[in-house]
Tab-separated table of C-alpha atoms and ligand atoms in Angstrom:
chain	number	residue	atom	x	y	z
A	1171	UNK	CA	158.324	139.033	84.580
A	1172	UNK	CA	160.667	136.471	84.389
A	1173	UNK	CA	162.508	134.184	81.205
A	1174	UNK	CA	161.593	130.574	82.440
A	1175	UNK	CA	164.971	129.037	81.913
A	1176	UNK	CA	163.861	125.560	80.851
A	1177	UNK	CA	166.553	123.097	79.649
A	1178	UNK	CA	164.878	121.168	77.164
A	1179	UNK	CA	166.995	123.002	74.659
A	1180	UNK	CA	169.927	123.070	76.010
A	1181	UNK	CA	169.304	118.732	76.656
A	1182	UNK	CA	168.184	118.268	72.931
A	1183	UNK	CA	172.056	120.230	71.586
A	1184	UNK	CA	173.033	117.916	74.101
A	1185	UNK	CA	172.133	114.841	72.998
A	1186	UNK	CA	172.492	115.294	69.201
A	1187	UNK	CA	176.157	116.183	70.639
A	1188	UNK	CA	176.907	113.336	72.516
A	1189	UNK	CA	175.029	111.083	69.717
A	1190	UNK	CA	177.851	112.015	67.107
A	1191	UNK	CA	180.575	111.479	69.353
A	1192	UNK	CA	179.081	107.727	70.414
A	1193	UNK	CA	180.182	106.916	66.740
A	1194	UNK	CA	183.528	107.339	67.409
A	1195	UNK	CA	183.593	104.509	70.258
A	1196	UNK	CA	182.282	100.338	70.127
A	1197	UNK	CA	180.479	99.248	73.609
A	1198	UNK	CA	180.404	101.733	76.205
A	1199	UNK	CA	179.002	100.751	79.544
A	1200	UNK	CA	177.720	102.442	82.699
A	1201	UNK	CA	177.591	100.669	86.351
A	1202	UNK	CA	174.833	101.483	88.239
A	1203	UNK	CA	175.475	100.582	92.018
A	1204	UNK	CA	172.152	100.878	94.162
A	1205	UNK	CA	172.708	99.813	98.152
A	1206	UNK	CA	169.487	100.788	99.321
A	1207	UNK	CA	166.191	100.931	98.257
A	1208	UNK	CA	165.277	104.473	97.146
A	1209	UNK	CA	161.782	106.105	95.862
A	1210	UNK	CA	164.065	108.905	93.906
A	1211	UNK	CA	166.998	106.339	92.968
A	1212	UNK	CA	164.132	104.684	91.478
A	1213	UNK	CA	163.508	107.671	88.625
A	1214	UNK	CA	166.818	108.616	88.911
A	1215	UNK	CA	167.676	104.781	87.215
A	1216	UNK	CA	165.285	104.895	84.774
A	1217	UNK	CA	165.749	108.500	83.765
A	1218	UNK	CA	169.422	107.371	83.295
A	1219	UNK	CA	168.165	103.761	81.536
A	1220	UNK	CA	166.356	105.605	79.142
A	1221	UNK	CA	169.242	108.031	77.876
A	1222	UNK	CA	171.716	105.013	77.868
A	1223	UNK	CA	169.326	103.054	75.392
A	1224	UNK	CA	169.108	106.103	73.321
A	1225	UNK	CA	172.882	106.628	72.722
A	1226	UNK	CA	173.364	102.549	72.563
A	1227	UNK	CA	174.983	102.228	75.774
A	1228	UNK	CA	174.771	99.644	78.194
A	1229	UNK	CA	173.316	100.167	81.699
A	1230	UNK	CA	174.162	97.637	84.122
A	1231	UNK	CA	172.309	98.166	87.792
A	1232	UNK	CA	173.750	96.071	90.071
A	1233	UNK	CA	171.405	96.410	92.698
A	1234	UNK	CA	172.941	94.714	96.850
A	1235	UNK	CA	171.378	92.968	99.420
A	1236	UNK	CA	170.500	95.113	102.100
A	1237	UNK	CA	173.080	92.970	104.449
A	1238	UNK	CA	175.779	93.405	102.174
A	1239	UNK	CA	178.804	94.520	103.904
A	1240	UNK	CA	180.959	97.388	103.092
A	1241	UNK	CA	184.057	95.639	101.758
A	1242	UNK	CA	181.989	93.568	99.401
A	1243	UNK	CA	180.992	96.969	98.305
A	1244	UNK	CA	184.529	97.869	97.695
A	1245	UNK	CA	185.429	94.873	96.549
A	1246	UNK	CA	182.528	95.303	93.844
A	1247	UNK	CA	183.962	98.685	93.015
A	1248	UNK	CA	187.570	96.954	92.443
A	1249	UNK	CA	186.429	94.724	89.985
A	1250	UNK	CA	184.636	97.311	88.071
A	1251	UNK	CA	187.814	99.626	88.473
A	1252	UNK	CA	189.845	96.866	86.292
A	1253	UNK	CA	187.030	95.905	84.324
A	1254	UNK	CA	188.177	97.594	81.060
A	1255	UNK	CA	184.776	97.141	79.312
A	1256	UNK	CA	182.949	99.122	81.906
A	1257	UNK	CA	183.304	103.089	81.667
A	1258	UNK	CA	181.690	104.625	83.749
A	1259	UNK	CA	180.270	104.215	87.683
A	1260	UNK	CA	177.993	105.524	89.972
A	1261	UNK	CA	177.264	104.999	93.566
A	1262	UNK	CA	173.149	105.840	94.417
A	1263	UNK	CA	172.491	107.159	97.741
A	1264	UNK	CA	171.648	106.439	100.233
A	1265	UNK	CA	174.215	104.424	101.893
A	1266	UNK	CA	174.053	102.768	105.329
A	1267	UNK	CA	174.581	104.932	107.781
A	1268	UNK	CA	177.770	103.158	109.419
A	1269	UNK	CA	179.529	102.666	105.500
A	1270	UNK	CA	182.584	105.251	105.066
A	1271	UNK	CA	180.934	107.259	101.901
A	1272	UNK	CA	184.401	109.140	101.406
A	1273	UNK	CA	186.330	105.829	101.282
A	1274	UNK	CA	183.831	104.382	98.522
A	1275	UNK	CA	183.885	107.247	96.222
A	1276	UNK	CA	188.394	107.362	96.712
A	1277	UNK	CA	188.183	104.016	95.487
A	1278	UNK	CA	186.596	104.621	92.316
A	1279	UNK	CA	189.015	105.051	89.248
A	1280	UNK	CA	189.322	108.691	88.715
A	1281	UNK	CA	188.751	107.934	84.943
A	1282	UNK	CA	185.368	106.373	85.512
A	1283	UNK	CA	184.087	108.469	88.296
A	1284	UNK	CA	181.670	110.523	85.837
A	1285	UNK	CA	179.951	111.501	88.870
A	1286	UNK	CA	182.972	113.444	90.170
A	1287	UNK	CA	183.017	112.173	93.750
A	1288	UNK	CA	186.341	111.176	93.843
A	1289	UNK	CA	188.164	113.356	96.157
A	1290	UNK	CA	190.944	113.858	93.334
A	1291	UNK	CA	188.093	114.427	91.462
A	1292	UNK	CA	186.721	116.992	93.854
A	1293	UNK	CA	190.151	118.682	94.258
A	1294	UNK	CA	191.298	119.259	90.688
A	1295	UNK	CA	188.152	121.450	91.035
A	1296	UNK	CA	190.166	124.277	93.233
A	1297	UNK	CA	193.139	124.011	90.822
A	1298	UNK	CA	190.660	125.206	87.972
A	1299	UNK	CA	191.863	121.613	86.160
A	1300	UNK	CA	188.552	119.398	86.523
A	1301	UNK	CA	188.358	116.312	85.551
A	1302	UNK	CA	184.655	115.856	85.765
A	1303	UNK	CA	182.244	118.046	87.667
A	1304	UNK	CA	179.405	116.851	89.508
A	1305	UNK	CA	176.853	116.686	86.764
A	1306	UNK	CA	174.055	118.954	88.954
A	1307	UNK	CA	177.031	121.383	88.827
A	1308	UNK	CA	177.278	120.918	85.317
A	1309	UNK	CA	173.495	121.420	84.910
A	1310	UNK	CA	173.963	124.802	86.777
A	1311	UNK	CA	176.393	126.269	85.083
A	1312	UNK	CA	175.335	125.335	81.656
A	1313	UNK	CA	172.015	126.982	82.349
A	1314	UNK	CA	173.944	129.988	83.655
A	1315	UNK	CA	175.487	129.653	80.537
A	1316	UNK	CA	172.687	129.223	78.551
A	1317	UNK	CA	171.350	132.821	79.680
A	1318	UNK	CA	174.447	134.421	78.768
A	1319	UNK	CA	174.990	136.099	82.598
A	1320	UNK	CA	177.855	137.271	83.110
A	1321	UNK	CA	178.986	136.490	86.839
A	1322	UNK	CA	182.184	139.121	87.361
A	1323	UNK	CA	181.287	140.889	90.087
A	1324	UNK	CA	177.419	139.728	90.616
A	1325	UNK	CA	176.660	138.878	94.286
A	1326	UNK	CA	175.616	134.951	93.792
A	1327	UNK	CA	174.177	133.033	96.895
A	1328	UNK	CA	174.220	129.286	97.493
A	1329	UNK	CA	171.842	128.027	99.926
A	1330	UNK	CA	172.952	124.333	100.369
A	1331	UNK	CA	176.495	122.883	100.845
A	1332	UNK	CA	176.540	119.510	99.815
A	1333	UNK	CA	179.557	117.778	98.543
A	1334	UNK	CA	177.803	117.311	95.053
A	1335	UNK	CA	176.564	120.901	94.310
A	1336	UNK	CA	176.801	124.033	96.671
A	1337	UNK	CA	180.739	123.441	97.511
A	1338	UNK	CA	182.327	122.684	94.317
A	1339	UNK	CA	180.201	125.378	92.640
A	1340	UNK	CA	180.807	128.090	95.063
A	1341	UNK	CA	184.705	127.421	93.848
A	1342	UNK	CA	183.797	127.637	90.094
A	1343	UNK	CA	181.106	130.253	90.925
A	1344	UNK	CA	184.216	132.765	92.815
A	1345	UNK	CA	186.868	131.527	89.532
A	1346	UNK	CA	184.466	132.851	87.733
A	1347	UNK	CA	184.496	136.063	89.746
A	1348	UNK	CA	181.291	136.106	91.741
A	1349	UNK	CA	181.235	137.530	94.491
A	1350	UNK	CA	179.802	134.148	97.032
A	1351	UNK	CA	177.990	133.761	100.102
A	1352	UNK	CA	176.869	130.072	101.164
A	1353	UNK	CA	173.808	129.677	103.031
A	1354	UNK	CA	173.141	126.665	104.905
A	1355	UNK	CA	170.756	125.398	108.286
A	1356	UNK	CA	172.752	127.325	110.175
A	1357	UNK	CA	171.720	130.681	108.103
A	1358	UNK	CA	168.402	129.769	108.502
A	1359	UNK	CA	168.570	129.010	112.199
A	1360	UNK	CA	169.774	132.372	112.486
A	1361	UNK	CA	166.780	133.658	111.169
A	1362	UNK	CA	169.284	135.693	108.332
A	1363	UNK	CA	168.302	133.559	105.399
A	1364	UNK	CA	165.670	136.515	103.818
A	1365	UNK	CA	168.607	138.598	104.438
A	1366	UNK	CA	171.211	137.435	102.282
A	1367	UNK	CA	168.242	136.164	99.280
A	1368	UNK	CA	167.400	139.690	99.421
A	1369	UNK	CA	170.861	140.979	98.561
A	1370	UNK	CA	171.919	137.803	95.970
A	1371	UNK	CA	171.864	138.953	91.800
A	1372	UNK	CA	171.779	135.581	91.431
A	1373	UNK	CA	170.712	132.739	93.747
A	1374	UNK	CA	171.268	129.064	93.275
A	1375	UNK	CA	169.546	126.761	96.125
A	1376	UNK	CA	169.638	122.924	96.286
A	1377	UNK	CA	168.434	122.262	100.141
A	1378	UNK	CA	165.045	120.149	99.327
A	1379	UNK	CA	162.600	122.133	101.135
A	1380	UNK	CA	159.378	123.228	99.615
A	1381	UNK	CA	159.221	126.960	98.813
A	1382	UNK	CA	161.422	127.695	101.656
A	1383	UNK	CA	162.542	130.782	99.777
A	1384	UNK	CA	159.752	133.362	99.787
A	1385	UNK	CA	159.303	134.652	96.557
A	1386	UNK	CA	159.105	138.305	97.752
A	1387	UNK	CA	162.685	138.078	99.486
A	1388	UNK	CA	164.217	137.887	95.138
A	1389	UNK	CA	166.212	140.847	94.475
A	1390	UNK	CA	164.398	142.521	91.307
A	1391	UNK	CA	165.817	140.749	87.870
A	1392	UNK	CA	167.769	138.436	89.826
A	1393	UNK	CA	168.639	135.149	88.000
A	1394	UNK	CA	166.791	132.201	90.161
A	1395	UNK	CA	168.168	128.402	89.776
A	1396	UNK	CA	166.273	126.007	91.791
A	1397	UNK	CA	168.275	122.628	92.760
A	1398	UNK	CA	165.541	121.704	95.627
A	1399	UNK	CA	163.454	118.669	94.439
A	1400	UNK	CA	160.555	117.597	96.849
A	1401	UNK	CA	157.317	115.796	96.309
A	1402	UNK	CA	154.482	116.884	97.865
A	1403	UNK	CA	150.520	115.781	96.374
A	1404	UNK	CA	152.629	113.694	94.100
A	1405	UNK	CA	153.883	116.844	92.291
A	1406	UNK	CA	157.434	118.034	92.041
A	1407	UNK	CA	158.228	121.265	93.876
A	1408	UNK	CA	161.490	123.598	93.960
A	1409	UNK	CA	162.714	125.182	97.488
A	1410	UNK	CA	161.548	128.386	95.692
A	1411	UNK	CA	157.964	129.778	95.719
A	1412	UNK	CA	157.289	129.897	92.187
A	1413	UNK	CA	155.278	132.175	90.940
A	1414	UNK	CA	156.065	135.545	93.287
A	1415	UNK	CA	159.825	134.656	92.050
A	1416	UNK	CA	159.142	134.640	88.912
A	1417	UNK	CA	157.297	137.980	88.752
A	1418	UNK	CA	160.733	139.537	90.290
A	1419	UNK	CA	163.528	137.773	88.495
A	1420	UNK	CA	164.862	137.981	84.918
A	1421	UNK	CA	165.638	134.060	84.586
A	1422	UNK	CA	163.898	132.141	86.709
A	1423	UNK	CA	164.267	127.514	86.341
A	1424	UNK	CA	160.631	125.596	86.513
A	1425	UNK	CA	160.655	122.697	88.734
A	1426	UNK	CA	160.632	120.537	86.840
A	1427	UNK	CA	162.174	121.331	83.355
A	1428	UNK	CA	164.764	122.874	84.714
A	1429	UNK	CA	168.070	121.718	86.530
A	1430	UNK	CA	166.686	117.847	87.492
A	1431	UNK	CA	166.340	117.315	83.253
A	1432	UNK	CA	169.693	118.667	82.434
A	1433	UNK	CA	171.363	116.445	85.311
A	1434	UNK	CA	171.037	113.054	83.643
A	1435	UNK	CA	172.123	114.572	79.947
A	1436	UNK	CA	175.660	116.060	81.872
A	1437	UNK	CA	175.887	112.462	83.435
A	1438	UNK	CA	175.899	110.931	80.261
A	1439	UNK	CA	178.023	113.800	78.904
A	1440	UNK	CA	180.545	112.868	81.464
A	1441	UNK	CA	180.621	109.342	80.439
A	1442	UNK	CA	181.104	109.805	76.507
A	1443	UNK	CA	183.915	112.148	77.965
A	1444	UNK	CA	185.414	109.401	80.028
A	1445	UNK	CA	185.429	107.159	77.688
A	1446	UNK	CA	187.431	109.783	75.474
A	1447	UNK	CA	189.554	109.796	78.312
A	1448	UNK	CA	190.008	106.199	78.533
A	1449	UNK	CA	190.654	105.635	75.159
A	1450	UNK	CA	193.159	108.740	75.133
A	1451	UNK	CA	191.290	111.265	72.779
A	1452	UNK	CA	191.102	113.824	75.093
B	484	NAD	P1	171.976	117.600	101.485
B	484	NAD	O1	171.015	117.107	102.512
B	484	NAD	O2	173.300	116.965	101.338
B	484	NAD	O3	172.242	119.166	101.752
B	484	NAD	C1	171.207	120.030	102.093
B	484	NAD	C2	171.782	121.386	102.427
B	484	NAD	O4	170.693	122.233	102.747
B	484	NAD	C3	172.737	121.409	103.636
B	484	NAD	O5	173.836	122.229	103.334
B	484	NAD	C4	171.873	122.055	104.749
B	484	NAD	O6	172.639	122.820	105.677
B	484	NAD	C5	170.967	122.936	103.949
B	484	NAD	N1	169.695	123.185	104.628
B	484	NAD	C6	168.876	122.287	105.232
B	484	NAD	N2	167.799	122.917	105.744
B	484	NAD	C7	167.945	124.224	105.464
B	484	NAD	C8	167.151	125.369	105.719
B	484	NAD	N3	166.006	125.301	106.399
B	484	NAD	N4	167.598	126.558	105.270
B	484	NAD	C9	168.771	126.677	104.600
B	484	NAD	N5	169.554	125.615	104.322
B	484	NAD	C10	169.137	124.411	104.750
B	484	NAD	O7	171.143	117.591	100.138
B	484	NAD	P2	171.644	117.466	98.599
B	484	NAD	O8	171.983	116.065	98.302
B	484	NAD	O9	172.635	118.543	98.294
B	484	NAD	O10	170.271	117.812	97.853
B	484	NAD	C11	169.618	119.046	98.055
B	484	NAD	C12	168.388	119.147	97.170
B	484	NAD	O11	168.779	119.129	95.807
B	484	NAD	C13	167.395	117.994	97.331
B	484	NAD	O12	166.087	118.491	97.138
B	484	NAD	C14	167.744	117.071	96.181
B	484	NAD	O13	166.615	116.290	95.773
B	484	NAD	C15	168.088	118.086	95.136
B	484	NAD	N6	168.976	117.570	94.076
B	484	NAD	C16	168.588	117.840	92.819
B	484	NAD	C17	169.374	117.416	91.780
B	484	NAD	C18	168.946	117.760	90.392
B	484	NAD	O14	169.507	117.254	89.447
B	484	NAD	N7	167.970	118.659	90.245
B	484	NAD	C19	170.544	116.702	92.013
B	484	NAD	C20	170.949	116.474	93.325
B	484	NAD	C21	170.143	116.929	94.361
C-alpha cells in the first residue's frame, strides 16, 4: 500500500516561510486578469484571495468585458508592467480563441510574471537558470521532493504536454537525470498509453480526464502524482483511478490534497520571490 503524499505539510512550512519574509517588504500587490468567465477561474481566484489576505497582500482582479479587444488587453498589461506598486500578474484562462496567448504572456515583465509564462521565462528553464517556474511545476517537484525520491536514472512518464506543466518539467525532470517519456492524445490514440504507465517508476499526469489511467497498469511501488482535476457528481477527481493505484504504488497524491493545494502556496511563493527580485534582494 501506498504513502498518500498529501501537501498540507509541505503548504503549512510554506506559508510560515513566506509569512517571515512578507516582513521584510511594505505593500505587495498581485493583478489578477480574468477575460472570460470561468467555473474553475472562479476557485482558482478565491483560493488565491484567500492566501493574499493571509500574508497582507493585495489582490486586485480586474475582471474584462467579454468584447474587450486584444490590444486593450495589452495595453492593460503595459500599464501594470510600469506600475511599480504592482508585483506580480497573472493572466486566467481561458482566452478568446482568436487572442495571440504567446504575445500576451511576452509582454508581461519578466520580473512580475510569477506564473512563468513568459517565453524568457520559459527558456531560462533549458539553461537550468529559472527565473520562476510554473507554480504546478513547482507543486510537482516539491512533492517529489517532499518524498525524498531520488530521480537519477528512474524511468518518469508525463502524460500531458502543456506549456504550464508536462514540457517545462520533462526539462527539469531529464536535468535531474530521469530518464523521460511524454505521453500525450496521440499515445493514447495509439492505443500505447497502458504501455508506457506500465513501464514508468514514476508517473506524473496532468491531462484532465477522469481515471483515464487504470490503476492496474502502475508499475509496483511506483511514485504516482496526479495533475488531472475534473468534476464529476460535484466531486473532484484525478486522471488516476484511485484506489487500485494506490494499492500498487509507494507514494501515491489524493485528489484533492495533493498537487491543486500546493499550486496556489508556490504562486504566492513566486510573488514574495519577485518582489525580492524587484527590490534587488535576490
Ligand atoms: P491542456 O488541455 O493544455 O493539455 C492536456 C494534455 O493532455 C495535452 O498534452 C493532450 O495531448 C493530453 N491528452 C488529452 N487527452 C488525452 C488522452 N486521452 N490520453 C493521453 N493524453 C491526453 O491541459 P492543462 O492546462 O495542462 O491541464 C491538464 C489538467 O491539469 C487539467 O485537469 C487541469 O485542470 C489540471 N491542472 C491542475 C493544476 C493543479 O494545480 N492541480 C494546475 C493546472 C492544471
Amino acid at each position: 500500500m501506498a504513502h498518500l503524499l498529501e501537501s498540507k505539510n509541505i503548504v503549512t512550512q510554506i506559508k510560515n516561510r513566506l509569512l517571515d519574509v512578507r516582513k521584510q517588504f511594505d505593500n505587495i500587490t498581485l493583478v489578477s486578469l480574468k477575460i472570460a468567465a470561468d467555473e474553475a477561474t472562479e476557485v482558482y481566484v478565491q483560493a488565491q484571495k484567500k492566501w493574499a489576505d493571509s500574508l497582507g497582500i493585495e489582490y486586485r482582479l480586474k475582471e474584462f468585458s467579454p468584447d474587450t479587444s486584444f490590444n486593450s488587453a495589452l495595453q492593460e498589461i503595459e500599464r501594470l508592467n510600469q506600475d511599480r506598486n504592482v508585483n506580480g500578474i497573472i493572466i486566467h484562462k481561458p482566452l478568446p480563441s482568436d487572442w495571440d496567448e504567446v504575445a500576451l504572456f511576452e509582454n508581461i515583465d519578466v520580473q512580475k510574471d510569477i506564473e512563468g509564462l513568459n517565453p524568457h521565462n520559459l527558456g531560462r528553464i533549458f539553461l537550468k537558470k529559472p527565473l520562476f517556474l510554473p507554480p504546478t511545476v513547482l507543486s510537482v517537484i516539491r512533492l517529489i521532493k517532499a518524498a525524498d525520491y531520488d530521480l537519477r536514472g528512474k524511468n518518469a512518464l508525463i502524460v500531458g504536454f502543456s506549456a504550464i506543466l508536462g514540457k517545462p518539467l520533462s526539462i527539469i525532470l531529464a536535468d535531474k537525470l530521469a530518464t523521460v517519456s511524454i505521453a500525450h492524445i496521440g499515445t493514447y490514440e495509439a492505443g500505447k498509453l497502458c504501455f508506457y504507465v506500465q513501464g514508468a517508476d514514476i508517473l506524473i499526469t496532468a491531462v484532465g480526464k477522469p481515471h483515464l489511467i487504470k490503476g492496474e497498469w502502475i508499475k509496483p511501488k511506483a511514485m504516482v502524482i496526479d495533475v488531472g482535476i475534473s468534476k464529476v457528481d460535484n466531486k473532484l477527481i484525478g486522471d488516476v483511478e484511485f484506489e487500485q493505484a494506490y494499492a500498487r504504488a509507494s507514494f501515491i497524491t489524493p485528489v484533492p490534497g495533493g498537487v491543486g493545494t500546493l499550486t496556489v502556496a508556490c504562486l504566492f511563493d513566486n510573488l514574495l520571490r519577485a518582489v525580492g527580485i524587484q527590490e534587488g534582494k535576490i
